[in-house]
JSON list of C-alpha atoms in Angstrom, two decimals:
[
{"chain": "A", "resi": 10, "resn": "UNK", "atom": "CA", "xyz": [14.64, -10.12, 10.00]},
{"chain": "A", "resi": 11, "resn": "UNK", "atom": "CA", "xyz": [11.13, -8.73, 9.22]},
{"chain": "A", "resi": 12, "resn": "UNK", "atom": "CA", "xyz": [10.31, -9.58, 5.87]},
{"chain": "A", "resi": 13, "resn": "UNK", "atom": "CA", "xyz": [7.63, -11.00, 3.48]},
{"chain": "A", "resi": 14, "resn": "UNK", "atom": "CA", "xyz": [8.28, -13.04, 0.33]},
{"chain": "A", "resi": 15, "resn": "UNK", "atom": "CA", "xyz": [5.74, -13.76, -2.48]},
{"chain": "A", "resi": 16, "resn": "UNK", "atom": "CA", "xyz": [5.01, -15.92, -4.69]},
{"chain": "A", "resi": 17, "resn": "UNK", "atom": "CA", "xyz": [2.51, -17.69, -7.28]},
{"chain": "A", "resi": 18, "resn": "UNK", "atom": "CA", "xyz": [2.39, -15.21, -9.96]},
{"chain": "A", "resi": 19, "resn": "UNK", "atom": "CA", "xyz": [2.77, -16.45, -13.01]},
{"chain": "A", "resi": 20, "resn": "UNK", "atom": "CA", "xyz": [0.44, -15.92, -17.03]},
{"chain": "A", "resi": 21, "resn": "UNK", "atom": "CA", "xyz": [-3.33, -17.14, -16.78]},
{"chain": "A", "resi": 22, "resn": "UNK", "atom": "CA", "xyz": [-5.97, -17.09, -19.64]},
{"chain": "A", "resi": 23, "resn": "UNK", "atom": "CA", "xyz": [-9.22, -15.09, -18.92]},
{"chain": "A", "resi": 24, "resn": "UNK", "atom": "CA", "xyz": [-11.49, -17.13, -16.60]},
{"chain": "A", "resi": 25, "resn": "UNK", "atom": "CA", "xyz": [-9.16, -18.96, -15.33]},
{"chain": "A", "resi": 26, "resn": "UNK", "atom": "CA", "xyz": [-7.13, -18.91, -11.49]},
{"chain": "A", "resi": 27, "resn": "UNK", "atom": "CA", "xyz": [-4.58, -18.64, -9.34]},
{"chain": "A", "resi": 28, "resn": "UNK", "atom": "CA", "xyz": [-3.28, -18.69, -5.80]},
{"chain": "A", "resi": 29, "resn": "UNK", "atom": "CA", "xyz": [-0.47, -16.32, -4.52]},
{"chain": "A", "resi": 30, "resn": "UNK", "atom": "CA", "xyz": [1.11, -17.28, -1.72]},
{"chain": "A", "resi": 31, "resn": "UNK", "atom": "CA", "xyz": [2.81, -14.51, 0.90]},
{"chain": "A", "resi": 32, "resn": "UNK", "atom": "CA", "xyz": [5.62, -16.05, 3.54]},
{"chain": "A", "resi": 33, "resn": "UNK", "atom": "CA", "xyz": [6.15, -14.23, 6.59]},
{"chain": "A", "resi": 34, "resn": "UNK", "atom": "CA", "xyz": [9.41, -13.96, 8.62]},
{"chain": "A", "resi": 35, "resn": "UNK", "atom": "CA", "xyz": [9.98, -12.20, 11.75]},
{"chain": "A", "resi": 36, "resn": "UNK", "atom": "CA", "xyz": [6.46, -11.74, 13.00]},
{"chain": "A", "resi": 37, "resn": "UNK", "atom": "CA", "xyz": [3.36, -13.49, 13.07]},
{"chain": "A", "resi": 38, "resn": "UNK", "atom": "CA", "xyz": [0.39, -13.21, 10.35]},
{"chain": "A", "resi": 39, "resn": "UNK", "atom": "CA", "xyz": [-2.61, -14.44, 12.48]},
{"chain": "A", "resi": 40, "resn": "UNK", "atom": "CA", "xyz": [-1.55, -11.52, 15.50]},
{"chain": "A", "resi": 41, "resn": "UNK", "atom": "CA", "xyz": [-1.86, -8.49, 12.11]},
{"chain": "A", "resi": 42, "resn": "UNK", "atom": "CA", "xyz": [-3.77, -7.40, 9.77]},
{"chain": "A", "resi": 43, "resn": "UNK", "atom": "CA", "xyz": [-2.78, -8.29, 6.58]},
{"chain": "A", "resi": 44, "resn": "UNK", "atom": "CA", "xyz": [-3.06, -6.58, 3.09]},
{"chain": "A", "resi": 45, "resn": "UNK", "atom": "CA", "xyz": [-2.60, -7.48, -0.88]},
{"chain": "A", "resi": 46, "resn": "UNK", "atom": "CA", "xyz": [-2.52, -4.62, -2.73]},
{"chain": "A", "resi": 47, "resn": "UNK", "atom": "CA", "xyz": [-1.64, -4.09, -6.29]},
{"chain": "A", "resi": 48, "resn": "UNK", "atom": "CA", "xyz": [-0.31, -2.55, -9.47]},
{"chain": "A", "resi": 49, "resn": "UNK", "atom": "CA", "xyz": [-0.68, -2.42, -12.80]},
{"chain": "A", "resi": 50, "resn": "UNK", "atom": "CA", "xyz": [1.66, -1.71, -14.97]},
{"chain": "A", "resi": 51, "resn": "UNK", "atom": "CA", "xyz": [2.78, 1.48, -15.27]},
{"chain": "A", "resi": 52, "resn": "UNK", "atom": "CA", "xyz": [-0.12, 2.64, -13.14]},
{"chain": "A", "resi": 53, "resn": "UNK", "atom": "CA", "xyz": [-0.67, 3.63, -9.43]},
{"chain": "A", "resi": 54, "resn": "UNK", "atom": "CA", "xyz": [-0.96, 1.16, -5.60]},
{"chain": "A", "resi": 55, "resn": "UNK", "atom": "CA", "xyz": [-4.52, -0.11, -5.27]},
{"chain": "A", "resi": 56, "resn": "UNK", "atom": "CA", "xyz": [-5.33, -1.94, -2.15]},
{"chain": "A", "resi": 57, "resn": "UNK", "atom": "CA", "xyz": [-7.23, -5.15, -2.88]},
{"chain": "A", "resi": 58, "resn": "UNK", "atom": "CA", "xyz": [-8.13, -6.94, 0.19]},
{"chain": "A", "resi": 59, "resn": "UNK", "atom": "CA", "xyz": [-7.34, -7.46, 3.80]},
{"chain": "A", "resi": 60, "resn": "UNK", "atom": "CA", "xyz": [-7.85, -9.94, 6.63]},
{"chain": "A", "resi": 61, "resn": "UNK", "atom": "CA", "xyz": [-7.97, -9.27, 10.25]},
{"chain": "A", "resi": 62, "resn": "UNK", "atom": "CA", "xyz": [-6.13, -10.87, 13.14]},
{"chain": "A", "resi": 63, "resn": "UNK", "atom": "CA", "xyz": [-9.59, -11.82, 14.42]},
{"chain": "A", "resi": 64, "resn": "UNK", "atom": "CA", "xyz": [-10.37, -13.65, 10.82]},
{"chain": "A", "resi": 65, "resn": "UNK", "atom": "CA", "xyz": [-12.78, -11.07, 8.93]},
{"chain": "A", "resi": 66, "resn": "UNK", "atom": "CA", "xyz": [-11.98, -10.17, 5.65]},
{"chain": "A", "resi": 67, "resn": "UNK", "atom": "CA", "xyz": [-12.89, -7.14, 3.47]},
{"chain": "A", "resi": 68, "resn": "UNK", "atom": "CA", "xyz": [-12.61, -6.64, -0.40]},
{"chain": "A", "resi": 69, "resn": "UNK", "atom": "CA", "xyz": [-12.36, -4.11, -2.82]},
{"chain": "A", "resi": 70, "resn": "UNK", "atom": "CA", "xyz": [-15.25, -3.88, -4.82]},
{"chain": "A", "resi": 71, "resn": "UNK", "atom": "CA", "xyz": [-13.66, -4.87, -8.17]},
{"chain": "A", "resi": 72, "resn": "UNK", "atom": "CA", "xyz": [-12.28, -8.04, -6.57]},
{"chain": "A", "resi": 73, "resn": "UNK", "atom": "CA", "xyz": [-15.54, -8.72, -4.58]},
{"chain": "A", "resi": 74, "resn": "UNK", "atom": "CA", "xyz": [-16.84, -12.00, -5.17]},
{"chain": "A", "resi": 75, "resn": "UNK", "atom": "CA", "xyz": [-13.50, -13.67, -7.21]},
{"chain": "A", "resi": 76, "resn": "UNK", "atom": "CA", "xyz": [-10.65, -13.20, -4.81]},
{"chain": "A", "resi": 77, "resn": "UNK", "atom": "CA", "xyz": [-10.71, -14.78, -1.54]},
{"chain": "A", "resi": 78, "resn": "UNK", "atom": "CA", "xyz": [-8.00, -14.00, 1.47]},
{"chain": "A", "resi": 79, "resn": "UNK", "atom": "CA", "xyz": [-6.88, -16.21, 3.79]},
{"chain": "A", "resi": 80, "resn": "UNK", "atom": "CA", "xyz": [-4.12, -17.49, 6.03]},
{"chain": "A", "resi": 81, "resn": "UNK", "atom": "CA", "xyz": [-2.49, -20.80, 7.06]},
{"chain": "A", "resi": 82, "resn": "UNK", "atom": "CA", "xyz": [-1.45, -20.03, 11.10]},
{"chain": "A", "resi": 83, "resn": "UNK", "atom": "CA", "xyz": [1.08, -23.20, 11.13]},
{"chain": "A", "resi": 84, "resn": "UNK", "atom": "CA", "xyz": [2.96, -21.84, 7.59]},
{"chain": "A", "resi": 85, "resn": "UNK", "atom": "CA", "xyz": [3.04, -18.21, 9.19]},
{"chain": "A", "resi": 86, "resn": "UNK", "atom": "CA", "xyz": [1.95, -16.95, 5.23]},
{"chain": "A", "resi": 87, "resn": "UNK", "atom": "CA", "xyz": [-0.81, -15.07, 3.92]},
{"chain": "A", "resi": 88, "resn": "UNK", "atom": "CA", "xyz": [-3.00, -16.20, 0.62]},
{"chain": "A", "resi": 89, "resn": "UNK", "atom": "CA", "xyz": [-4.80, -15.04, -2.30]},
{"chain": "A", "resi": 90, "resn": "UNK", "atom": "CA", "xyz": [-7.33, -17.14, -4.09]},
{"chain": "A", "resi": 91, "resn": "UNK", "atom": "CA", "xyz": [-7.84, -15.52, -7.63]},
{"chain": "A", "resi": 92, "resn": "UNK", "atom": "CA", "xyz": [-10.97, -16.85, -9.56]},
{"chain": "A", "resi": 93, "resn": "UNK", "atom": "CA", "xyz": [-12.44, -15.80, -12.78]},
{"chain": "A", "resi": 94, "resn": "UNK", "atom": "CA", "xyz": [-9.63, -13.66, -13.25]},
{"chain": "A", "resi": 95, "resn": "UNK", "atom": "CA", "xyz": [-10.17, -10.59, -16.13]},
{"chain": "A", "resi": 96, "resn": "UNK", "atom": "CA", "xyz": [-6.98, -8.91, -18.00]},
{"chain": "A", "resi": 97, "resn": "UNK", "atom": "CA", "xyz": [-7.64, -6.08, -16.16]},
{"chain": "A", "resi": 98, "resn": "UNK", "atom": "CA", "xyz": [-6.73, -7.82, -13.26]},
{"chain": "A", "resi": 99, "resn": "UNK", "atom": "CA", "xyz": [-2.82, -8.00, -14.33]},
{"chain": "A", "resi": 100, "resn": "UNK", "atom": "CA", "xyz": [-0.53, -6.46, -12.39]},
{"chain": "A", "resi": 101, "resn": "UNK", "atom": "CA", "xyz": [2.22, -6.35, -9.71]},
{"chain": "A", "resi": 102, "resn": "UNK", "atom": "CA", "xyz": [0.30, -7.98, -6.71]},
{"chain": "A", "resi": 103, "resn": "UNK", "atom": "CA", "xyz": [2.05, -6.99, -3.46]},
{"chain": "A", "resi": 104, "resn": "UNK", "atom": "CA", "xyz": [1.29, -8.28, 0.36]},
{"chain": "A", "resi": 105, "resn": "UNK", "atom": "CA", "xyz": [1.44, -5.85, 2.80]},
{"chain": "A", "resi": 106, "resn": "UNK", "atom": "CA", "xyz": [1.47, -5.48, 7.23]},
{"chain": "A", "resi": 107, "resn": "UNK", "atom": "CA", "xyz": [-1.12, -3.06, 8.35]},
{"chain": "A", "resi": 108, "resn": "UNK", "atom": "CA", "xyz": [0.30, -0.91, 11.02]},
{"chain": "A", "resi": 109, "resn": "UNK", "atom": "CA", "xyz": [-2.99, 0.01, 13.38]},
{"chain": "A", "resi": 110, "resn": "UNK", "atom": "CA", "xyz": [-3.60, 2.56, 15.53]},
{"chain": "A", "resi": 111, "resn": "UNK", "atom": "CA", "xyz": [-6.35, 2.87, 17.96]},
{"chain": "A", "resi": 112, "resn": "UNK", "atom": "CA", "xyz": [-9.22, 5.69, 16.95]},
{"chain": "A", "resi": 113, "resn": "UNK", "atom": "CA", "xyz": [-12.30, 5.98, 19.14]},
{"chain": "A", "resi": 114, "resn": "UNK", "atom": "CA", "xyz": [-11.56, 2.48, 20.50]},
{"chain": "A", "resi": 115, "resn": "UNK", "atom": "CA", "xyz": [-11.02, 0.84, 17.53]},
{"chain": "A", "resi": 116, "resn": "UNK", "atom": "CA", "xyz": [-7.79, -0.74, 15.62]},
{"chain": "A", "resi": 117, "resn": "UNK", "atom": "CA", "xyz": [-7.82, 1.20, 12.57]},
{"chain": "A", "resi": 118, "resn": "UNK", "atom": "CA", "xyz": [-5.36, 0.92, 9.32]},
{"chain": "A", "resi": 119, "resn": "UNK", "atom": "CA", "xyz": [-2.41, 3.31, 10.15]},
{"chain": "A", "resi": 120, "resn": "UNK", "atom": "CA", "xyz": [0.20, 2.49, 7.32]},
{"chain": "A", "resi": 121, "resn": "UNK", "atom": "CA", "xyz": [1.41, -0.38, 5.29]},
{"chain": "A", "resi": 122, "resn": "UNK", "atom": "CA", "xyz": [4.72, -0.66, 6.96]},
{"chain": "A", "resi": 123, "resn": "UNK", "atom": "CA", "xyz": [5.75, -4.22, 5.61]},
{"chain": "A", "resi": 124, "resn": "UNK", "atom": "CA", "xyz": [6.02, -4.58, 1.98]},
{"chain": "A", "resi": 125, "resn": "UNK", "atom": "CA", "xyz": [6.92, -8.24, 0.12]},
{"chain": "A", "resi": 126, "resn": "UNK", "atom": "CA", "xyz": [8.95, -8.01, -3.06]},
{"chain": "A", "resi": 127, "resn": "UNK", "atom": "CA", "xyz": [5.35, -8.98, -5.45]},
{"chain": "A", "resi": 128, "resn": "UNK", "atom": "CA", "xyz": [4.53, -11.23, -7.67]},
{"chain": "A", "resi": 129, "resn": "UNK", "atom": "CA", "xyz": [3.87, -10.69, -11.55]},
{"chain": "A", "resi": 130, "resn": "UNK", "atom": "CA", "xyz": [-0.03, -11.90, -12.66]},
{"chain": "A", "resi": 131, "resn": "UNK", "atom": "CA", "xyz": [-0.72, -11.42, -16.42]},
{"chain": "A", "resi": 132, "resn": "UNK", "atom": "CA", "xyz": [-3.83, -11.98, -17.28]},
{"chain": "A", "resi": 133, "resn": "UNK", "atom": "CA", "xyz": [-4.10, -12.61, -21.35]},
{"chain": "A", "resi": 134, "resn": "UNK", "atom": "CA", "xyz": [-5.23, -15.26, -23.93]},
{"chain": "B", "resi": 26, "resn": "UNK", "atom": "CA", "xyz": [-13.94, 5.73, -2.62]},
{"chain": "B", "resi": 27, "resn": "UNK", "atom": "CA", "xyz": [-12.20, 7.89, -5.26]},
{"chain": "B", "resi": 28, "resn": "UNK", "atom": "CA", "xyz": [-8.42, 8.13, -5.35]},
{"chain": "B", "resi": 29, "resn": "UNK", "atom": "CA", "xyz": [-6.58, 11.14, -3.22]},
{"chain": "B", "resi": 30, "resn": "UNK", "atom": "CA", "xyz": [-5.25, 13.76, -5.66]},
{"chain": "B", "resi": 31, "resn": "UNK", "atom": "CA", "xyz": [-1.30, 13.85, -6.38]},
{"chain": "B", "resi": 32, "resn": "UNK", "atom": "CA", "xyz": [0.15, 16.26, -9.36]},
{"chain": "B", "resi": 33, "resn": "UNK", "atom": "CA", "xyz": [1.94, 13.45, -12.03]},
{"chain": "B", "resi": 34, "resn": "UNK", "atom": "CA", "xyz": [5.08, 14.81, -11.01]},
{"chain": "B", "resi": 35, "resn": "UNK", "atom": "CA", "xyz": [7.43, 17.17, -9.84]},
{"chain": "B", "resi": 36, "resn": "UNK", "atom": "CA", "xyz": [10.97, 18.35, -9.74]},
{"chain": "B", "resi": 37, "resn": "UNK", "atom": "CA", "xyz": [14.04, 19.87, -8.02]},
{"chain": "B", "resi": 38, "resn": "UNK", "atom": "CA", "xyz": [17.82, 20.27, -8.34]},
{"chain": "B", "resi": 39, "resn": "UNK", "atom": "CA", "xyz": [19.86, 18.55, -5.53]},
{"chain": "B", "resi": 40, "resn": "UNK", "atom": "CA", "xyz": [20.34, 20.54, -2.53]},
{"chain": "B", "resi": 41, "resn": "UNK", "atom": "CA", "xyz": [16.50, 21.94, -2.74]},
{"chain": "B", "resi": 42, "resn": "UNK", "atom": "CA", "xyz": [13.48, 20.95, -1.00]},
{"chain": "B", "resi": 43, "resn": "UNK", "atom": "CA", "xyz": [10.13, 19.97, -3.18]},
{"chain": "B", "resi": 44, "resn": "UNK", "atom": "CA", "xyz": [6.44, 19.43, -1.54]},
{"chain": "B", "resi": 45, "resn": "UNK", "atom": "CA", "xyz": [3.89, 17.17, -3.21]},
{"chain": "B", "resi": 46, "resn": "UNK", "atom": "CA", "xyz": [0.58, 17.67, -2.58]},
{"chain": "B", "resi": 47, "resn": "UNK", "atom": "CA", "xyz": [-2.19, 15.02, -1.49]},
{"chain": "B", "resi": 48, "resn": "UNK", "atom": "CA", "xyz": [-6.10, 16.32, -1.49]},
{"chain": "B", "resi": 49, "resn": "UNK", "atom": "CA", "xyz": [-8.78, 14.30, 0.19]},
{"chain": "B", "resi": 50, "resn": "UNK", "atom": "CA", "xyz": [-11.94, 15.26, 1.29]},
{"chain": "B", "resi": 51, "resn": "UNK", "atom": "CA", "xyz": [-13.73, 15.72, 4.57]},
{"chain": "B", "resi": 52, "resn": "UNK", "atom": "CA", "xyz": [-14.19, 11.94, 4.67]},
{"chain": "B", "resi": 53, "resn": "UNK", "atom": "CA", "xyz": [-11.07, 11.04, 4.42]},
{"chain": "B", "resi": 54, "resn": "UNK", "atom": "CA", "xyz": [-8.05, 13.21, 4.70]},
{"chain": "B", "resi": 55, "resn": "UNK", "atom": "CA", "xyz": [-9.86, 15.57, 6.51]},
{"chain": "B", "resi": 56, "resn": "UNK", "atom": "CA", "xyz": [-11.06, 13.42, 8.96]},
{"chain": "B", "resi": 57, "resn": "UNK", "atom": "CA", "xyz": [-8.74, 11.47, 10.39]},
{"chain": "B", "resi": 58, "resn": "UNK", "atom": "CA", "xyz": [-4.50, 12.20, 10.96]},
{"chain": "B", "resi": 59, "resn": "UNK", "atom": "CA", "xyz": [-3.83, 8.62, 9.52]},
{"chain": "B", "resi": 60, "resn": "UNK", "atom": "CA", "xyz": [-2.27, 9.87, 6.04]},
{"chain": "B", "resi": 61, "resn": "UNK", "atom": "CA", "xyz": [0.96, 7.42, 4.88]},
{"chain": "B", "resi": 62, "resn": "UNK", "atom": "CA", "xyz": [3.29, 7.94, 2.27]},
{"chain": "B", "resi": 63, "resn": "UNK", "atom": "CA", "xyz": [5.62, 5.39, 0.39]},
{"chain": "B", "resi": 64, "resn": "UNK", "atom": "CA", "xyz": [8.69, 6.36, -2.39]},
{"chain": "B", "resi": 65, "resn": "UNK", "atom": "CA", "xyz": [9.14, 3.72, -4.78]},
{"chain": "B", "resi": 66, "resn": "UNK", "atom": "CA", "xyz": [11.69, 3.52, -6.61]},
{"chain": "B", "resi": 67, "resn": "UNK", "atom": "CA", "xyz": [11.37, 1.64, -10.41]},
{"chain": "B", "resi": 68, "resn": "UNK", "atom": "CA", "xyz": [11.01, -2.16, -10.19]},
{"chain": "B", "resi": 69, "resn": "UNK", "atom": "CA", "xyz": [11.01, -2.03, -6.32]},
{"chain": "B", "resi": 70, "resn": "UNK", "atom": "CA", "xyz": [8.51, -2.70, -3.47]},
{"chain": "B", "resi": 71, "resn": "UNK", "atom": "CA", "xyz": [7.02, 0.88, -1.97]},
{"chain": "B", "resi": 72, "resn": "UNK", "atom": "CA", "xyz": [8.75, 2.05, 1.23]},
{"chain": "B", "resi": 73, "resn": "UNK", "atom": "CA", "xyz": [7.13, 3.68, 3.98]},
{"chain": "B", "resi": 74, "resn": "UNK", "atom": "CA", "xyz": [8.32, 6.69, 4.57]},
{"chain": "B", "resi": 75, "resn": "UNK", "atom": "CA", "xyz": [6.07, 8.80, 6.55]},
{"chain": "B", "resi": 76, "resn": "UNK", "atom": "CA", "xyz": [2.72, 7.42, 8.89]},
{"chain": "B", "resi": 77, "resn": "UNK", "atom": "CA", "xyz": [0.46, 9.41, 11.34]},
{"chain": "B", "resi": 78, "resn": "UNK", "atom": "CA", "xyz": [0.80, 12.12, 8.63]},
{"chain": "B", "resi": 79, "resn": "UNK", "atom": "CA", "xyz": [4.33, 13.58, 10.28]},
{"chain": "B", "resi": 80, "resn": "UNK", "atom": "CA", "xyz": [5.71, 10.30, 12.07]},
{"chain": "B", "resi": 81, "resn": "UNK", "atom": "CA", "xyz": [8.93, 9.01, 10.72]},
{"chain": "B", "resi": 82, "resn": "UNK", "atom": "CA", "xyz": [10.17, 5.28, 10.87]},
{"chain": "B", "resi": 83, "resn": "UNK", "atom": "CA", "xyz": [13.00, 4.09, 11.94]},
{"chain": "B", "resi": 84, "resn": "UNK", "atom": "CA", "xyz": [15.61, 4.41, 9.28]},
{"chain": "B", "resi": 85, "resn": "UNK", "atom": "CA", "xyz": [14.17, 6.72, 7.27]},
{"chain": "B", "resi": 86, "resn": "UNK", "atom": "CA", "xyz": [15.89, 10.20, 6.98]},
{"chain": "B", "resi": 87, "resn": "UNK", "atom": "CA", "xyz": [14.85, 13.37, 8.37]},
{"chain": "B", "resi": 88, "resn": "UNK", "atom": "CA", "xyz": [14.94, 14.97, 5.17]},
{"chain": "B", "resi": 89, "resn": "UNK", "atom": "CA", "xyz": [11.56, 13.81, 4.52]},
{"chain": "B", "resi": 90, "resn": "UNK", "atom": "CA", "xyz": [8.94, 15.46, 6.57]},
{"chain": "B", "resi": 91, "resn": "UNK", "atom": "CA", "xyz": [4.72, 15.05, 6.58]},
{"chain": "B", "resi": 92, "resn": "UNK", "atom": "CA", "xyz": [1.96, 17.79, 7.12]},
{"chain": "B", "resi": 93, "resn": "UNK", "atom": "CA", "xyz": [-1.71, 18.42, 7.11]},
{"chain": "B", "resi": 94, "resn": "UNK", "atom": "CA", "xyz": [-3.78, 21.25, 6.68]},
{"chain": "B", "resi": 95, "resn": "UNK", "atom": "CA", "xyz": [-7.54, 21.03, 5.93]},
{"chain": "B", "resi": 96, "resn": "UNK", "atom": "CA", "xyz": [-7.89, 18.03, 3.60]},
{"chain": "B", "resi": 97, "resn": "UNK", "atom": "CA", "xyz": [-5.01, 18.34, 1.84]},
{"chain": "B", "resi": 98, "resn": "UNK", "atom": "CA", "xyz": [-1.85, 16.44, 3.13]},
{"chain": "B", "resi": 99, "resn": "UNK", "atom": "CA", "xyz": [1.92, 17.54, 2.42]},
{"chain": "B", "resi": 100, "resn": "UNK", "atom": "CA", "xyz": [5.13, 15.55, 2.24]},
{"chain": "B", "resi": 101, "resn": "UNK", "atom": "CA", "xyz": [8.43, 17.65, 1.77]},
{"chain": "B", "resi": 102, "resn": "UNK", "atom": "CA", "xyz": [11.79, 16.73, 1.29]},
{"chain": "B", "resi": 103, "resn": "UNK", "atom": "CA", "xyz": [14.69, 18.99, 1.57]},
{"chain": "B", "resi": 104, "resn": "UNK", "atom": "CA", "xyz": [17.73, 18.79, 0.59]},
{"chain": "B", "resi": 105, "resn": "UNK", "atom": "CA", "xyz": [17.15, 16.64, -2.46]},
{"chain": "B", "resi": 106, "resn": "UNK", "atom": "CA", "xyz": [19.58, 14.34, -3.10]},
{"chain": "B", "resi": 107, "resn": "UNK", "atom": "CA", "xyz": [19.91, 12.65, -6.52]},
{"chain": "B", "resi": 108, "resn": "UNK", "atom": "CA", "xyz": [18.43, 8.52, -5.06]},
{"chain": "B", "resi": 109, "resn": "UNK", "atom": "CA", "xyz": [15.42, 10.73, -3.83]},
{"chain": "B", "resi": 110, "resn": "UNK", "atom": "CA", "xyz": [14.47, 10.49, -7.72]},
{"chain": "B", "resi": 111, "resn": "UNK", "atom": "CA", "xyz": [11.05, 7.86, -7.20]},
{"chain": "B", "resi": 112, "resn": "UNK", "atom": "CA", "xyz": [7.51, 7.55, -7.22]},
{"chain": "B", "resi": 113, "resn": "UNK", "atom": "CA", "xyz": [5.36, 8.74, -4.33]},
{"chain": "B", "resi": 114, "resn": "UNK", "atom": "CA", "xyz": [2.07, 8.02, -3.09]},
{"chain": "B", "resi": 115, "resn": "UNK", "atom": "CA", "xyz": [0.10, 8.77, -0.33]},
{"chain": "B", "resi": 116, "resn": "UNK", "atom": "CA", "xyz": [-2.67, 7.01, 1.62]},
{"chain": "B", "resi": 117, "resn": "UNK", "atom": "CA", "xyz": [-5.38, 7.94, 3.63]},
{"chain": "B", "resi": 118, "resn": "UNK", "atom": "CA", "xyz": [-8.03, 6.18, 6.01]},
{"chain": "B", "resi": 119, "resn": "UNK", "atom": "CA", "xyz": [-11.33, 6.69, 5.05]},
{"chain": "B", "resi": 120, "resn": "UNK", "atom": "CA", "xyz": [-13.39, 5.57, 7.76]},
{"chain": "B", "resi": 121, "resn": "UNK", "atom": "CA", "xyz": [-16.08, 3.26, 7.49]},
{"chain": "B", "resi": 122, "resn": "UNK", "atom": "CA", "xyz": [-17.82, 0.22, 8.89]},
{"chain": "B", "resi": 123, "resn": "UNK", "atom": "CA", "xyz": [-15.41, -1.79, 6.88]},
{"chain": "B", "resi": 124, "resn": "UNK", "atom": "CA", "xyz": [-11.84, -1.63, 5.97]},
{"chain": "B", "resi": 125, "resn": "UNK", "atom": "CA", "xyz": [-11.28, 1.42, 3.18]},
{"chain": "B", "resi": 126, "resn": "UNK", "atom": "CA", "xyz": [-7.95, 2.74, 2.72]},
{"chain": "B", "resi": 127, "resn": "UNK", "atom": "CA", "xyz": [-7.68, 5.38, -0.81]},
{"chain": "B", "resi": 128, "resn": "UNK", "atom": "CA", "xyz": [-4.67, 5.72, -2.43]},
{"chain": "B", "resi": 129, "resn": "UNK", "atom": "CA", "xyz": [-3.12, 8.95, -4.38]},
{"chain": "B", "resi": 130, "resn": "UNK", "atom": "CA", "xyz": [-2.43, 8.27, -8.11]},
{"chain": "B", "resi": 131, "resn": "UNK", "atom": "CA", "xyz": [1.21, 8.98, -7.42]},
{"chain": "B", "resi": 132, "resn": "UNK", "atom": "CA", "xyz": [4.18, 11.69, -8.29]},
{"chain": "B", "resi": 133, "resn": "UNK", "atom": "CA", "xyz": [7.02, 11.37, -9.71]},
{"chain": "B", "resi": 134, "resn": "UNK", "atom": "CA", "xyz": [9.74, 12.96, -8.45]},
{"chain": "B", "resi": 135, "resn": "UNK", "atom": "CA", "xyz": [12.64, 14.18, -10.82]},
{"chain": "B", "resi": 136, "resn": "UNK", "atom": "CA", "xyz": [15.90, 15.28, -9.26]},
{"chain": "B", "resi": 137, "resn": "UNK", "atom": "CA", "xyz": [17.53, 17.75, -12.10]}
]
């Protein structure tokens, strides 16, 4: 079965970190591209960061600089390094398989068609 | 990148159909035919429901139907059914040198 299963979340003060972890079953990280994208509560999806099968990594610009993604090949899972981490960062954090289609040449993002279940980070003194 | 625009919500009575609306811009939905959308349902992961702007996966009923026309992307479902009740989004490429995908703020969907 296709599935992804996270997990790290937890209650951190302001400033402080955290690593989420994202297990894969089914299919293999390192050969996709691979999302987190989150929520806060009560609010709308907002994609945070994603790594490429070939190992580059893009951010959103209000994670830029504090979250680092990453995979481990021989656990088949997915990361998220969380530094300096700001209340507004709490929210539902989801990891997510980039479907890709080919535009001009070029793997593009298609859809997220693999969702994990996400983890809870609260952010608060 | 600013967010794709969704109306907060909408509403039907089982048996109808409903359309929620998704506006881009040239950059964006305009561009490219690479609009997603996702129900989620309170509590839950989101589900993808439509990619490609009109493609279907596998499982996923064909109630539920994508569109585009100038930068403004469409998903309708008829015959509303009362587990249709969820949040939607939609999701658009945006085309750059680096990865940027936009979301919609999201709908919610009411069935009466």
């Amino acid at each position: 079965e296709v599935q992804l299963v996270e997990s790290g979340g937890g209650l951190v003060q302001p400033g402080g970190s955290l690593r989420l972890s994202c297990a894969a079953s089914g299919f293999t990280v390192s050969s996709n591209y691979m999302s987190w994208v989150r929520q806060a509560p009560g609010k709308g999806l907002e994609w945070v960061s994603v790594i490429y099968s070939g190992g580059s990594t893009y951010y959103a610009d209000s994670v830029k600089g504090r979250f680092t993604i990453s995979r481990d090949n021989s656990k088949n899972t997915l990361y998220l390094q969380m530094n300096s981490l700001r209340a507004e960062d709490t929210a539902v954090y989801y990891c997510a398989r980039d479907r890709l289609v080919v535009v001009a040449a070029t793997p593009v993002h298609d859809a997220f068609d693999i969702w994990g279940q996400g983890t809870m980070v609260t952010v608060s003194s | 990148q600013s967010a794709l625009t969704q109306p907060a919500s909408v509403s039907g009575s089982p048996g109808q159909s409903i359309t929620i609306s998704c506006t881009g811009t040239s950059s964006d939905v305009g561009s490219y035919n690479l609009v997603s959308w996702y129900q989620q349902h309170p509590g839950k992961a989101p589900k993808l429901m439509i990619y490609e702007g009109s493609k279907r996966p596998s499982g996923v009923s064909n109630r539920f139907s994508g569109s585009k026309s100038g930068n403004t992307a469409s998903l309708t479902i008829s015959g509303l059914q009362a587990e249709d009740e969820a949040d939607y989004y939609c999701c658009s490429y945006a085309g750059s040198s680096t990865f940027d995908v936009v979301f919609g703020g999201g709908t919610k969907l009411t069935v009466l």
